[in-house]
Coordinates of C-alpha atoms in Angstrom, one line a residue:
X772 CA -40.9 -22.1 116.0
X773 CA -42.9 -25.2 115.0
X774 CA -40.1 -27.7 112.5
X775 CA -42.7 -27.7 110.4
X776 CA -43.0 -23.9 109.6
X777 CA -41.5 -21.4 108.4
X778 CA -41.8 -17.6 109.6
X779 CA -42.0 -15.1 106.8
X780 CA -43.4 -11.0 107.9
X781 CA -47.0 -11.3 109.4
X782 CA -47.4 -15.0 109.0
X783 CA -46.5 -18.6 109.3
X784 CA -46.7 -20.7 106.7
X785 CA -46.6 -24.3 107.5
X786 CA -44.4 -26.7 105.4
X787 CA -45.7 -29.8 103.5
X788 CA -45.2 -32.5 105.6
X789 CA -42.7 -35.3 103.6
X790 CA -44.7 -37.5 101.2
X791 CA -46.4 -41.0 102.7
X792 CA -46.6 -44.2 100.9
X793 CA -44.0 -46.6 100.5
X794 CA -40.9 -47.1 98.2
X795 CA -43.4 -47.7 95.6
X796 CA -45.6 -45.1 96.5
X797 CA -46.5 -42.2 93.7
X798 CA -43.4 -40.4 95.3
X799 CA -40.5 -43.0 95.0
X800 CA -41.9 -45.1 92.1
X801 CA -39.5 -44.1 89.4
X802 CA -36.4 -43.9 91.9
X803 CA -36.8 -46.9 93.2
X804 CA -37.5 -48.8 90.7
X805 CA -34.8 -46.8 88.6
X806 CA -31.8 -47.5 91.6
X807 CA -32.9 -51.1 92.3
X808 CA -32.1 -51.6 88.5
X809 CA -28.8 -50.3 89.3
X810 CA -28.6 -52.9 92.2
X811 CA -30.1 -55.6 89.6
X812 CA -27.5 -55.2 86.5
X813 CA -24.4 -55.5 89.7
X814 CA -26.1 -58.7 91.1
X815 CA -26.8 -59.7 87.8
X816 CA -22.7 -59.5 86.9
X817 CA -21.5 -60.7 90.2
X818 CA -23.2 -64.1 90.3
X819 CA -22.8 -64.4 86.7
X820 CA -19.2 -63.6 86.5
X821 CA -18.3 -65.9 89.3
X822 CA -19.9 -68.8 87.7
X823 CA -17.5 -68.3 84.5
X824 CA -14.8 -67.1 86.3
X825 CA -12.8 -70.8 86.9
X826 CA -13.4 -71.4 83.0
X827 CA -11.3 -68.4 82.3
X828 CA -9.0 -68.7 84.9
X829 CA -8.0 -72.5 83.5
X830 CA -8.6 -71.3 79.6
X831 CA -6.0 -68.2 80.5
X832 CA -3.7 -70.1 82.2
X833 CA -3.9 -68.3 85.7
X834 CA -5.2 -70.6 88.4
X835 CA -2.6 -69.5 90.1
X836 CA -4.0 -65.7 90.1
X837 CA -7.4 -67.1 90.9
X838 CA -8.0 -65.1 93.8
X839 CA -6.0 -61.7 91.7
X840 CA -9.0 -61.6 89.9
X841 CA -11.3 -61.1 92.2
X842 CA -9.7 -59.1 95.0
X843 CA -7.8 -56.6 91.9
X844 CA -12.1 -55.8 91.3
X845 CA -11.9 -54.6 95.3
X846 CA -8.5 -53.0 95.1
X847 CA -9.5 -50.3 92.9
X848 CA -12.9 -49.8 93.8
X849 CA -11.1 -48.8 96.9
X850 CA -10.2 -45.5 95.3
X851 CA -13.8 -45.2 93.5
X852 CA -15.2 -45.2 96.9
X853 CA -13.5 -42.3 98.2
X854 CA -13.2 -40.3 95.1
X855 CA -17.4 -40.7 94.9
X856 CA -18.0 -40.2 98.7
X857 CA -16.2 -36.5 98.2
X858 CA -17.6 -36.1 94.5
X859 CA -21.5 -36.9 95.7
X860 CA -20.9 -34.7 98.8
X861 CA -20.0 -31.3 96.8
X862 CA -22.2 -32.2 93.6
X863 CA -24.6 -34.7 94.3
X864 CA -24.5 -38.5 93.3
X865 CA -25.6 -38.2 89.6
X866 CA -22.1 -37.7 88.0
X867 CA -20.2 -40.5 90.1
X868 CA -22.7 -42.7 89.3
X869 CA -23.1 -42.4 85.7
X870 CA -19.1 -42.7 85.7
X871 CA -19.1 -45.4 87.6
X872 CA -21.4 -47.2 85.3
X873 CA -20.0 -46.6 82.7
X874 CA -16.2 -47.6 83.9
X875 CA -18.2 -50.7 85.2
X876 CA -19.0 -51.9 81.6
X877 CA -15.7 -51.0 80.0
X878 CA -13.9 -53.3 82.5
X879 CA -16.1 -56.5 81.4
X880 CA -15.2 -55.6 78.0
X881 CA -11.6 -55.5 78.6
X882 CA -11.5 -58.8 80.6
X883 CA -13.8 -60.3 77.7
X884 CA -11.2 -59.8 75.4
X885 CA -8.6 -60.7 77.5
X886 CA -5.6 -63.1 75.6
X887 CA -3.9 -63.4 78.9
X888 CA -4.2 -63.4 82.8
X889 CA -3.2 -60.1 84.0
X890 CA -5.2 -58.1 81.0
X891 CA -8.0 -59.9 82.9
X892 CA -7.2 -59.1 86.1
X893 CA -6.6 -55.3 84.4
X894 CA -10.5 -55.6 83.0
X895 CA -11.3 -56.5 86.7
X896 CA -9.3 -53.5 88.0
X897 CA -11.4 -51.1 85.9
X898 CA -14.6 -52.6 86.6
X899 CA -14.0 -52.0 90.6
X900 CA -13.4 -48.4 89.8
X901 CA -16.5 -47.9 88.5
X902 CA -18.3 -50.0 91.0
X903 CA -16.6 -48.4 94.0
X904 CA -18.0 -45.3 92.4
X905 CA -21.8 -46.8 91.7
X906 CA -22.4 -48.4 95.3
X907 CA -21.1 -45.6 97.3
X908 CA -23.6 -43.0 94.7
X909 CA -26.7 -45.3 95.7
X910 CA -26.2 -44.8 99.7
X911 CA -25.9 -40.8 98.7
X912 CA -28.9 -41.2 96.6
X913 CA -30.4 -43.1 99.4
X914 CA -29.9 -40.5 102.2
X915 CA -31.4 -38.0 100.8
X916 CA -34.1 -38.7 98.5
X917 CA -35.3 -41.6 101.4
X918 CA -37.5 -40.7 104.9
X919 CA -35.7 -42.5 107.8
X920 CA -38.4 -44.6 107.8
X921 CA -38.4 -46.0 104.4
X922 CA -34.5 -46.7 103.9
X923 CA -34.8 -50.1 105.8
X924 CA -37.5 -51.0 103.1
X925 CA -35.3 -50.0 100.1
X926 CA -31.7 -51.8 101.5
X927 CA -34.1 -54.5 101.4
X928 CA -35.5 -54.0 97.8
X929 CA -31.5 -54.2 97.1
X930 CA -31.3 -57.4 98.5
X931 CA -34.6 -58.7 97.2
X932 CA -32.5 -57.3 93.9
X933 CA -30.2 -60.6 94.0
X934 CA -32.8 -62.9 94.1
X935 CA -33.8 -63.5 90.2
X936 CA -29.6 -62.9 89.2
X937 CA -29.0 -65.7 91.6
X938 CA -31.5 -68.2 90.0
X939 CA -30.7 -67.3 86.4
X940 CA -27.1 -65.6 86.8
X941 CA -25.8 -69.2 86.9
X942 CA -27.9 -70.9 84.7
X943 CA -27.6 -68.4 82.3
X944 CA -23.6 -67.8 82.6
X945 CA -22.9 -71.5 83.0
X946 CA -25.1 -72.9 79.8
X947 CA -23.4 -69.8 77.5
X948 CA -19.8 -70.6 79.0
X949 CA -20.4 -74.6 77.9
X950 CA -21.9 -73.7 74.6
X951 CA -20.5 -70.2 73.5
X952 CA -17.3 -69.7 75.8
X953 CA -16.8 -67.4 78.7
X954 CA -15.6 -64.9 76.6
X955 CA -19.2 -64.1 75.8
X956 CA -20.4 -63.8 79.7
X957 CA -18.6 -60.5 80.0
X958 CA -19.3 -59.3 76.9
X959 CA -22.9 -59.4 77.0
X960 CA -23.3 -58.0 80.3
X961 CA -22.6 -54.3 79.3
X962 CA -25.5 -54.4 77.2
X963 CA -28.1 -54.3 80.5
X964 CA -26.2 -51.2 81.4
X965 CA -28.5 -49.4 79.1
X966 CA -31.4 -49.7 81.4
X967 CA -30.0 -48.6 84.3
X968 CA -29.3 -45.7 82.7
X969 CA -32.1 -44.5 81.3
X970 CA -34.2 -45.5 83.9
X971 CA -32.4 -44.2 87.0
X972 CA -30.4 -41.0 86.1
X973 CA -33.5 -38.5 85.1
X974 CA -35.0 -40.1 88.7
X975 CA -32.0 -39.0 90.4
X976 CA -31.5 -35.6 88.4
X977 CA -35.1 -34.9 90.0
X978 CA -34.6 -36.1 93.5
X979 CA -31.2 -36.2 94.9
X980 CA -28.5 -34.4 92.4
X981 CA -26.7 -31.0 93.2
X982 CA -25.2 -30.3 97.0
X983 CA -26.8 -30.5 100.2
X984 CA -27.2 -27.1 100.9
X985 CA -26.8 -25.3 96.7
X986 CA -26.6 -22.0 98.1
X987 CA -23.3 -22.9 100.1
X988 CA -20.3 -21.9 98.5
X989 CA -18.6 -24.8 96.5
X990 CA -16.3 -26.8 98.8
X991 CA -12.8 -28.2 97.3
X992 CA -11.8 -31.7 96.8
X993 CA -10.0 -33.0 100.0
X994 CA -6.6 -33.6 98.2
X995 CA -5.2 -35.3 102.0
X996 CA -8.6 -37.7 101.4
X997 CA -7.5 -38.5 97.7
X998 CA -4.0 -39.2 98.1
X999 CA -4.9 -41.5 101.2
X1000 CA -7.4 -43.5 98.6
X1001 CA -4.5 -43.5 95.6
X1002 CA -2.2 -45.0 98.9
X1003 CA -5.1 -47.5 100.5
X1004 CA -5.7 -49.0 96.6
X1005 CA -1.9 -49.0 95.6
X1006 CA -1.2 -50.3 98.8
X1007 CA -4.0 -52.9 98.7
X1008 CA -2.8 -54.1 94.9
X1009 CA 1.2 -54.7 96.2
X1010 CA -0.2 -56.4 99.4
X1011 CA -2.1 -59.1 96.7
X1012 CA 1.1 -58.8 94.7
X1013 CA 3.0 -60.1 97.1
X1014 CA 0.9 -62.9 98.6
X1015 CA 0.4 -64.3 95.5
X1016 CA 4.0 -64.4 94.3
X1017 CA 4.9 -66.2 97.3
X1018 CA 9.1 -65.4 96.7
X1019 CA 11.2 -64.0 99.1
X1020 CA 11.5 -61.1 96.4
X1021 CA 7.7 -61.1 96.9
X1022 CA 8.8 -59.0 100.5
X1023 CA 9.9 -56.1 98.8
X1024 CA 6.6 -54.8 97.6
X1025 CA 4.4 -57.1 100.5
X1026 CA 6.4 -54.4 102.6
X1027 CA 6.0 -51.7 100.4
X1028 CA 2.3 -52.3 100.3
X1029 CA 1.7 -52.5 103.9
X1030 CA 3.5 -48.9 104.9
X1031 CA 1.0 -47.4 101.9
X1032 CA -1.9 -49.3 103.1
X1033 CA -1.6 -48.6 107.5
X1034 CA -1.8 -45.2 107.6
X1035 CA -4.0 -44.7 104.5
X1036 CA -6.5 -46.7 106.4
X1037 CA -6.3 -45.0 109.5
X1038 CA -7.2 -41.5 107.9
X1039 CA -9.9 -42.8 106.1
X1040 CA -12.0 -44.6 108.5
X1041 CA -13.6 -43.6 111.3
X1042 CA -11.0 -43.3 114.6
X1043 CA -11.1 -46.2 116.7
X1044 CA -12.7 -48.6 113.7
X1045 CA -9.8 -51.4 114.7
X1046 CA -10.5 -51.2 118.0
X1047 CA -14.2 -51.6 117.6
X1048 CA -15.2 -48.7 119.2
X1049 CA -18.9 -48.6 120.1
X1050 CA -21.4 -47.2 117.6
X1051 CA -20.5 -45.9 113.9
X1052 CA -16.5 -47.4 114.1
X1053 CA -17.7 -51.0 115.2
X1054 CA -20.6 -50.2 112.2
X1055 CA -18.0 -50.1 110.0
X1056 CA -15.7 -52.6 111.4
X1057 CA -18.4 -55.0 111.3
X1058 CA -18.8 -54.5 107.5
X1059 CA -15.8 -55.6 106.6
X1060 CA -15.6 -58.4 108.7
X1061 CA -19.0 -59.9 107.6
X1062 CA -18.3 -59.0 103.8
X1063 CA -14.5 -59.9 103.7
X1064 CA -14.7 -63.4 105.5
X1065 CA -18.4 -64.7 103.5
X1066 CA -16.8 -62.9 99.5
X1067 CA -13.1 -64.3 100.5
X1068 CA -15.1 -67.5 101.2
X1069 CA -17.7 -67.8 98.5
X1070 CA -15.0 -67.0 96.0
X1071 CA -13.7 -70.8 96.0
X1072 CA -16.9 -72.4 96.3
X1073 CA -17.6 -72.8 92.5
X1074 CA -13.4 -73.6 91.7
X1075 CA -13.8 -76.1 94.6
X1076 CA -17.2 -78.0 93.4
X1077 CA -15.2 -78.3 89.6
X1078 CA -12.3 -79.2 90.7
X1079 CA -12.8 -81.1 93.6
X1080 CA -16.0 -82.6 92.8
X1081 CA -16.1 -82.5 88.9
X1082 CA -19.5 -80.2 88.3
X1083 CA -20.4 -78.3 85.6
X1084 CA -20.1 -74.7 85.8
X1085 CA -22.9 -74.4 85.5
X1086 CA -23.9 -76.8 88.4
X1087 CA -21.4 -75.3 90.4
X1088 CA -22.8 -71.9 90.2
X1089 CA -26.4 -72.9 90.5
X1090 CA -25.2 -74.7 94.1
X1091 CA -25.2 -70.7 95.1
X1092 CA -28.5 -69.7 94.0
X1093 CA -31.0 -70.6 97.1
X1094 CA -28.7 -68.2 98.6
X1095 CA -30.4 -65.2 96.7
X1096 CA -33.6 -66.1 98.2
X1097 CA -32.3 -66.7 101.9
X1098 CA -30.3 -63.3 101.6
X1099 CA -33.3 -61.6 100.7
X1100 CA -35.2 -63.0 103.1
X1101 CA -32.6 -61.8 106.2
X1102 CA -32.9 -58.5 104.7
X1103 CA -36.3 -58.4 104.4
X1104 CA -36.3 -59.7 108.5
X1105 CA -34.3 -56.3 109.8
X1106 CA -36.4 -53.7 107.3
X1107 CA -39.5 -54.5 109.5
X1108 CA -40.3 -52.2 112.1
X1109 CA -41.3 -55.0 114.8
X1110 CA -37.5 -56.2 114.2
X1111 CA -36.3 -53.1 114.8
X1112 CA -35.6 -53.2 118.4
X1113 CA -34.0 -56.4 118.4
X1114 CA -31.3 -55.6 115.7
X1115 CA -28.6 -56.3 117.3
X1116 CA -29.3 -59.8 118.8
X1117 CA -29.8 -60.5 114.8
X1118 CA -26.9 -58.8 113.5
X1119 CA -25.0 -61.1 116.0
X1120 CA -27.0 -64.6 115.3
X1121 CA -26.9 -63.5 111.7
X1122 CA -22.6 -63.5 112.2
X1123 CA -23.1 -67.1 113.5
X1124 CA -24.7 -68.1 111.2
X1125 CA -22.5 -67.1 108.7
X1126 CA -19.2 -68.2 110.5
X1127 CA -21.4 -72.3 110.6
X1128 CA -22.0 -71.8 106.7
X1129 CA -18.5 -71.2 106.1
X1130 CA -17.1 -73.5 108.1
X1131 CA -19.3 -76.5 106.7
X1132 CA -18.6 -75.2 103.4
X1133 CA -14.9 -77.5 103.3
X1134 CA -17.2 -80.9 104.0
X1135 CA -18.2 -81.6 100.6
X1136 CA -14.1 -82.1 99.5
X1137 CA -15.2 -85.8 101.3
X1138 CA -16.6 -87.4 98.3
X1139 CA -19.6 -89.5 100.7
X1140 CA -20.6 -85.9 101.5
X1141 CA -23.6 -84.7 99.2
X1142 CA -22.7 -81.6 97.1
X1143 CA -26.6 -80.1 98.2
X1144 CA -25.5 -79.9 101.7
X1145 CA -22.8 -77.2 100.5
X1146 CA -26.3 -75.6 99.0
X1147 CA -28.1 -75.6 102.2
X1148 CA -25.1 -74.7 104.3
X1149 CA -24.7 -71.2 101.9
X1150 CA -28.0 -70.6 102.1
X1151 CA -27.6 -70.4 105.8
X1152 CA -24.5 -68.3 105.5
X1153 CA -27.1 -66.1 103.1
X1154 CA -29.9 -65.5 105.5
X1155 CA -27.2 -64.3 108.2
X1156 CA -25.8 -62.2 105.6
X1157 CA -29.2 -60.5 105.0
X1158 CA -29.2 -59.6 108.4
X1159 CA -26.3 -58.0 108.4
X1160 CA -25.5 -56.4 105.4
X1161 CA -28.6 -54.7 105.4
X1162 CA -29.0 -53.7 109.3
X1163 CA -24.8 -51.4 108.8
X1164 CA -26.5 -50.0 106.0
X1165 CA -29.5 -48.7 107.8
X1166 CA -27.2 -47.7 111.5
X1167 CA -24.6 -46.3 109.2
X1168 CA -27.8 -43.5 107.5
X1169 CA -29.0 -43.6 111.0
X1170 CA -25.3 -42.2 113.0
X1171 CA -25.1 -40.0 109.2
X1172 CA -25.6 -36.4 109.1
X1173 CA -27.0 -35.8 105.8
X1174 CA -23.9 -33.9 104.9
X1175 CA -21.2 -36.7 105.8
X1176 CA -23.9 -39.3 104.1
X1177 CA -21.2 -39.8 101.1
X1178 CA -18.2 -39.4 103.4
X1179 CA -19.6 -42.2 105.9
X1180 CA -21.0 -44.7 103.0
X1181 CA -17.1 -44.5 101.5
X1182 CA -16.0 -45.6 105.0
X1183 CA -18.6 -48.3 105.1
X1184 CA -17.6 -49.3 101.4
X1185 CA -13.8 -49.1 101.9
X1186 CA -14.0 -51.6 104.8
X1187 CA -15.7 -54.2 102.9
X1188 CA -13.7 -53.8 99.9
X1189 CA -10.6 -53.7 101.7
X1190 CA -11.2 -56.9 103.9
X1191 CA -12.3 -58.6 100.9
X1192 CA -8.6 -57.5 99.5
X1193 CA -6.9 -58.7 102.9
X1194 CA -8.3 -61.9 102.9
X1195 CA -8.3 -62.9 99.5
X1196 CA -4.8 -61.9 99.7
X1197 CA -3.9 -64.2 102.6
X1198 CA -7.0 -67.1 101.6
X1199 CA -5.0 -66.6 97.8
X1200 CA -1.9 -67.1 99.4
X1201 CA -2.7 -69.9 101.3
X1202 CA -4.2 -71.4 98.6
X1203 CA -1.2 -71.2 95.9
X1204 CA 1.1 -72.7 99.0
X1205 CA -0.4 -75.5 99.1
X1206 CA -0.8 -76.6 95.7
X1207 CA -3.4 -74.7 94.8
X1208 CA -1.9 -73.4 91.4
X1209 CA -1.6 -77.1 90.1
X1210 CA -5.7 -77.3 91.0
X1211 CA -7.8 -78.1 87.5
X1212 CA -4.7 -78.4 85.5
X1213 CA -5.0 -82.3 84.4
X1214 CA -8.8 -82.0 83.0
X1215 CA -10.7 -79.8 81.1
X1216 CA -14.2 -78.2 82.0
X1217 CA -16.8 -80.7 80.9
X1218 CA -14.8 -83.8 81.9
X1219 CA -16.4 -86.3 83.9
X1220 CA -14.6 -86.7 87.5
X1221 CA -12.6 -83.9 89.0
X1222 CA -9.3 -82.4 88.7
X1223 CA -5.9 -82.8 90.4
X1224 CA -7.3 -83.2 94.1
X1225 CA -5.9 -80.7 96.6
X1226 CA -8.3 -80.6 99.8
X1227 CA -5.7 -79.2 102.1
X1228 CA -5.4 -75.8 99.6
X1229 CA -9.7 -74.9 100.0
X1230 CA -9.9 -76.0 103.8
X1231 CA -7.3 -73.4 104.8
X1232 CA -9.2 -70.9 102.8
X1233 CA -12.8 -71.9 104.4
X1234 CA -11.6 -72.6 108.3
X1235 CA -9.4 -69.1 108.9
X1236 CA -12.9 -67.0 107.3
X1237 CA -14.9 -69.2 109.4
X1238 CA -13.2 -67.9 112.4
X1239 CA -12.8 -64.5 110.9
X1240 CA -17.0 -64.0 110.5
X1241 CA -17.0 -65.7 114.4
X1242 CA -14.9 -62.3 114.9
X1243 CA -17.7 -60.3 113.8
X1244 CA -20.0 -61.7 116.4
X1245 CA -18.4 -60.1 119.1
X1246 CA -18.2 -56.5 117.2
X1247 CA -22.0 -57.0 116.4
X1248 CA -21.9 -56.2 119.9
X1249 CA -21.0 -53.4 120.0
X1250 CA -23.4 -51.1 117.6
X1251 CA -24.5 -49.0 120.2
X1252 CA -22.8 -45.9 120.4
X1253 CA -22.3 -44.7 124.0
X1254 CA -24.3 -43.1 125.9
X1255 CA -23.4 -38.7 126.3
X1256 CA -22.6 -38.1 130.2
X1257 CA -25.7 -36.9 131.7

């Protein structure tokens, strides 16, 4: 029997071939445009948020837990991941991701409103949640209302998403933060979350909610899969705990965190992920490794460039935004079919280039070193992270049967998040050892001239993730999975 018919008593009746057209097409239109606003109001927060975030770090009094704030956003997103991969599997991705978007706005409100550090770092905590739910609901939403052939086109459109948040994110975040206070940076985000809402959600309640197969019987939670997430995120927040407490007390809980963390990772990623096995593990491996080394990275850029080199923030921020356009542009590169064959020799240039960006990032702490070279040198580190980014997304649908889509996209989510964790824990670390903690504490925002100079704490964040994202070149080698015995 023909896959395209289906046999029924004394005739065949053939079956509509898939709708044509593109991710605009009469078809997708709505979804598209509907998800892609999803992507826009995260992109949106993340390079807004970052451009505020060393204002309210100094105005809180928690430099110190500079890097907390970011990587406690990772550590429980950790959870959201898995809890959304099961949760879209059995029920479709509509209910995780109106959650998730809905956590994701009550967490800017509580770090808004924060009156001290670690009710910030709490805001960040619940944020994560519902982002881990969100992104890991897209890729569901993405498998199965997308032809193969169009999901390279809309991991682009997410990409191409970023481009307007990085131009006006900083501008935006950085003039409200000098004239209105950063307070007012996370509390007007939530109010695009409307959009995404009523945009997207009746688009996905047409095309992509309910099971995979709705005449199956129901199929349980995996309680083994949830306790393992609860263990990878507690895990993940002691393991931060402890590196940025820096006291031999600190060991207690670093340990603690570590014997939660191991195995929890081991039953939730793919087997042989840490030894980059060939095809979906070394997918996932290389994930991480490209998103924990360039976010771990990028995280310090805008506290360096204010500190160091006494910019606004909203100068410091803006130094980021060519990046939007280069990242979209890398992305755009791997959706096109003629690129196609050659993936992997980009997903390995795209790792180089990435590991140069990062590593030229430290220059500009040399005050006879331009501050647009950092600029050029991120937008570098962009295009290579266009490349990549976007090229696991597509292999990870491609090795994906349609009912482990969710199961797979958590993996692919939990080892970005998680590397971001691990290496803003040990860049953090790093960081507060060397002075870090003291960095911005003689001026004020706004000051002409930077702050108490401490070079040595932002090159030993830059150089070890430099070396980390030269890591990933080799996995990018090894994508392919290998070939069945004939």
């Amino acid at each position: 029997m023909s896959a395209l018919e289906r046999r029924v008593p004394e005739m065949v009746v053939p079956i509509p071939p898939p709708p044509r057209g593109g991710i605009l097409g009469p078809a997708y239109r709505t979804l598209s445009i509907g998800i892609i606003s999803v992507v826009f109001l995260i992109a949106f927060e993340a390079t807004a948020v970052g451009t505020a975030m060393p204002v309210a770090a100094r105005e809180l009094d928690g430099i110190g837990l500079y890097a907390f704030a970011f990587s406690a956003y990772f550590t429980t997103s950790l959870f959201g991941m898995v809890l959304a991969g099961q949760w879209a599997d059995r029920q479709g991705p509509l209910r995780p991701l109106t959650v998730g978007i809905v956590a994701f706005a009550s967490g800017l409100v509580i770090s808004g409103t924060a009156g001290v550090m670690w009710v910030f770092v709490l805001g960040r905590a619940v944020q994560g949640f519902g982002g881990g739910l969100v992104i890991v609901a897209l890729y569901v939403v993405v498998s199965r209302a997308y032809e193969e052939r169009l999901r390279p086109a809309i991991m682009a459109a997410f990409a191409a998403s970023w481009v307007v948040p990085s131009i006006v994110g900083p501008l935006a975040s950085g003039t409200v933060t000098e004239h209105l206070g950063w307070r007012w940076v996370f509390l007007g985000i939530p109010t695009l979350v409307v959009v995404p809402l009523v945009v997207a959600l009746p688009a996905i309640r047409r095309t992509a909610s309910g099971p995979v197969d709705p005449d199956a019987p129901p199929v349980a939670f995996d309680r083994r899969r949830i306790r393992l997430a609860f263990g990878i995120s507690v895990g993940a927040g002691l393991l931060q705990y402890a590196a940025q407490d820096l006291r031999w007390l600190s060991l207690a809980p670093g340990i603690a965190g570590a014997a939660l963390l191991v195995p929890a990772v081991l039953g939730l990623l793919p087997r042989g992920t840490y030894r980059a096995r060939r095809g979906l593990p070394s997918v996932v491996l290389l994930r991480g490794v490209a998103a924990g080394s360039f976010i771990a990275a990028e995280s310090f850029v805008p506290l360096m460039l204010v500190t160091q080199r006494g910019l606004s923030p909203t100068m410091a921020g803006f130094s980021l935004a060519l990046g939007g356009l280069t990242w979209a542009g890398g992305s755009w590169v791997q959706s096109q079919g003629r690129t196609a064959p050659y993936r992997k020799q980009l997903m390995v240039g795209g790792m180089v280039l990435v590991a140069l960006a990062i590593a030229a990032a430290p220059a500009v702490l040399i005050e006879s070193v331009p501050v647009w070279t950092l600029a050029l040198a991120w937008a570098v580190g962009c295009l290579g992270m266009g490349l990549v980014i976007g090229s696991t997304s597509v292999l990870l649908l491609q090795l994906s049967a349609p009912e482990e889509a969710g199961a797979n996209s958590a993996a692919l989510q939990i080892s970005d998040a998680l590397a971001n964790v691990v290496l803003l824990a040990g860049g953090g670390a790093a960081f507060a050892a060397l002075g870090g903690g003291a960095v911005g504490a003689a001026h004020t925002v706004g000051e002409a001239g930077a702050s108490a100079s401490h070079p040595a704490a932002f090159a030993v964040v830059f150089l070890p993730m430099a070396a980390v994202a030269l890591v990933g070149a080799w996995v990018a080698t090894r994508l392919e999975p290998t070939p069945e015995p004939a």
